Short mmCIF file of C-alpha atoms in Angstrom, two decimals:
data_model
loop_
_atom_site.label_atom_id
_atom_site.label_comp_id
_atom_site.label_asym_id
_atom_site.label_seq_id
_atom_site.Cartn_x
_atom_site.Cartn_y
_atom_site.Cartn_z
CA SER A 1 -43.73 -15.66 13.49
CA GLN A 2 -41.72 -18.78 12.78
CA ALA A 3 -38.55 -17.26 14.26
CA LYS A 4 -40.35 -16.53 17.54
CA ALA A 5 -41.83 -20.04 17.64
CA ILE A 6 -38.36 -21.50 17.13
CA ASP A 7 -36.91 -19.36 19.92
CA ILE A 8 -39.70 -20.45 22.27
CA SER A 9 -39.17 -24.11 21.35
CA VAL A 10 -35.40 -23.88 21.87
CA GLU A 11 -35.88 -22.31 25.29
CA SER A 12 -38.43 -24.97 26.24
CA TYR A 13 -36.15 -27.85 25.25
CA ARG A 14 -33.23 -26.26 27.09
CA ARG A 15 -35.38 -26.03 30.23
CA CYS A 16 -36.35 -29.69 29.79
CA LEU A 17 -32.65 -30.60 29.65
CA GLU A 18 -32.06 -28.68 32.89
CA ILE A 19 -34.74 -30.80 34.55
CA ARG A 20 -33.77 -34.08 32.81
CA PRO A 21 -30.11 -33.71 31.77
CA GLY A 22 -28.85 -35.90 28.96
CA VAL A 23 -32.19 -37.33 27.80
CA PRO A 24 -31.60 -38.33 24.15
CA PHE A 25 -35.08 -37.62 22.77
CA ILE A 26 -35.01 -34.09 24.22
CA TYR A 27 -31.65 -33.50 22.55
CA ARG A 28 -33.01 -34.83 19.24
CA ALA A 29 -35.93 -32.40 19.41
CA LEU A 30 -33.66 -29.48 20.36
CA LEU A 31 -31.23 -30.23 17.54
CA ALA A 32 -34.04 -30.47 14.99
CA VAL A 33 -35.42 -27.08 16.04
CA LEU A 34 -31.97 -25.46 15.98
CA TRP A 35 -31.41 -26.81 12.47
CA GLU A 36 -34.82 -25.58 11.33
CA GLY A 37 -34.01 -22.14 12.76
CA LYS A 38 -30.59 -22.04 11.07
CA LYS A 39 -28.95 -21.53 14.47
CA TYR A 40 -25.82 -23.33 13.38
CA GLN A 41 -23.40 -22.26 16.12
CA GLU A 42 -25.91 -23.22 18.81
CA LEU A 43 -26.55 -26.47 16.93
CA LEU A 44 -22.83 -27.23 16.91
CA GLU A 45 -22.54 -26.65 20.65
CA ALA A 46 -25.72 -28.57 21.52
CA SER A 47 -24.85 -31.53 19.30
CA LYS A 48 -21.37 -31.75 20.87
CA LYS A 49 -22.96 -31.78 24.32
CA ALA A 50 -25.48 -34.40 23.20
CA ILE A 51 -22.63 -36.59 21.91
CA ASP A 52 -20.65 -36.13 25.14
CA ASP A 53 -23.69 -36.83 27.34
CA ASN A 54 -24.81 -39.88 25.34
CA PRO A 55 -21.75 -41.73 24.01
CA GLY A 56 -23.81 -44.88 23.44
CA SER A 57 -26.27 -42.94 21.29
CA LYS A 58 -23.86 -40.60 19.55
CA VAL A 59 -24.92 -41.88 16.14
CA ASP A 60 -28.22 -40.05 16.76
CA PHE A 61 -26.41 -36.71 17.01
CA ILE A 62 -23.44 -36.94 14.64
CA GLU A 63 -25.50 -35.98 11.59
CA TYR A 64 -26.57 -32.70 13.20
CA HIS A 65 -23.01 -32.05 14.33
CA SER A 66 -21.72 -32.56 10.79
CA ARG A 67 -24.50 -30.43 9.31
CA ALA A 68 -23.65 -27.58 11.69
CA LEU A 69 -19.95 -27.76 10.84
CA ASP A 70 -20.75 -27.73 7.12
CA ALA A 71 -23.18 -24.81 7.48
CA LEU A 72 -20.47 -22.87 9.34
CA GLY A 73 -18.05 -23.45 6.47
CA ARG A 74 -16.05 -26.10 8.32
CA THR A 75 -16.69 -28.81 5.73
CA GLU A 76 -13.39 -30.63 6.20
CA GLU A 77 -14.18 -31.15 9.88
CA ALA A 78 -17.73 -32.22 9.01
CA VAL A 79 -16.45 -34.98 6.74
CA LYS A 80 -14.43 -36.49 9.61
CA TYR A 81 -17.67 -37.40 11.37
#
């Protein structure tokens, strides 16, 4: 099922980040899968970590952070980004 495939992908990307912490393209892939799976709280947490770990590339992650905030009903916070 799609939900199972998403869970497997999320776990795989998280393991990749354990091996190679902070790698931007791994974060981008993880965030895309979390968005696809509608895992908004996890997306919020992962995008915040991606921003913190990659301040020079934060523009790559802000959109996902804002999307997660909006999906969680925190639209006013999302607009600040």
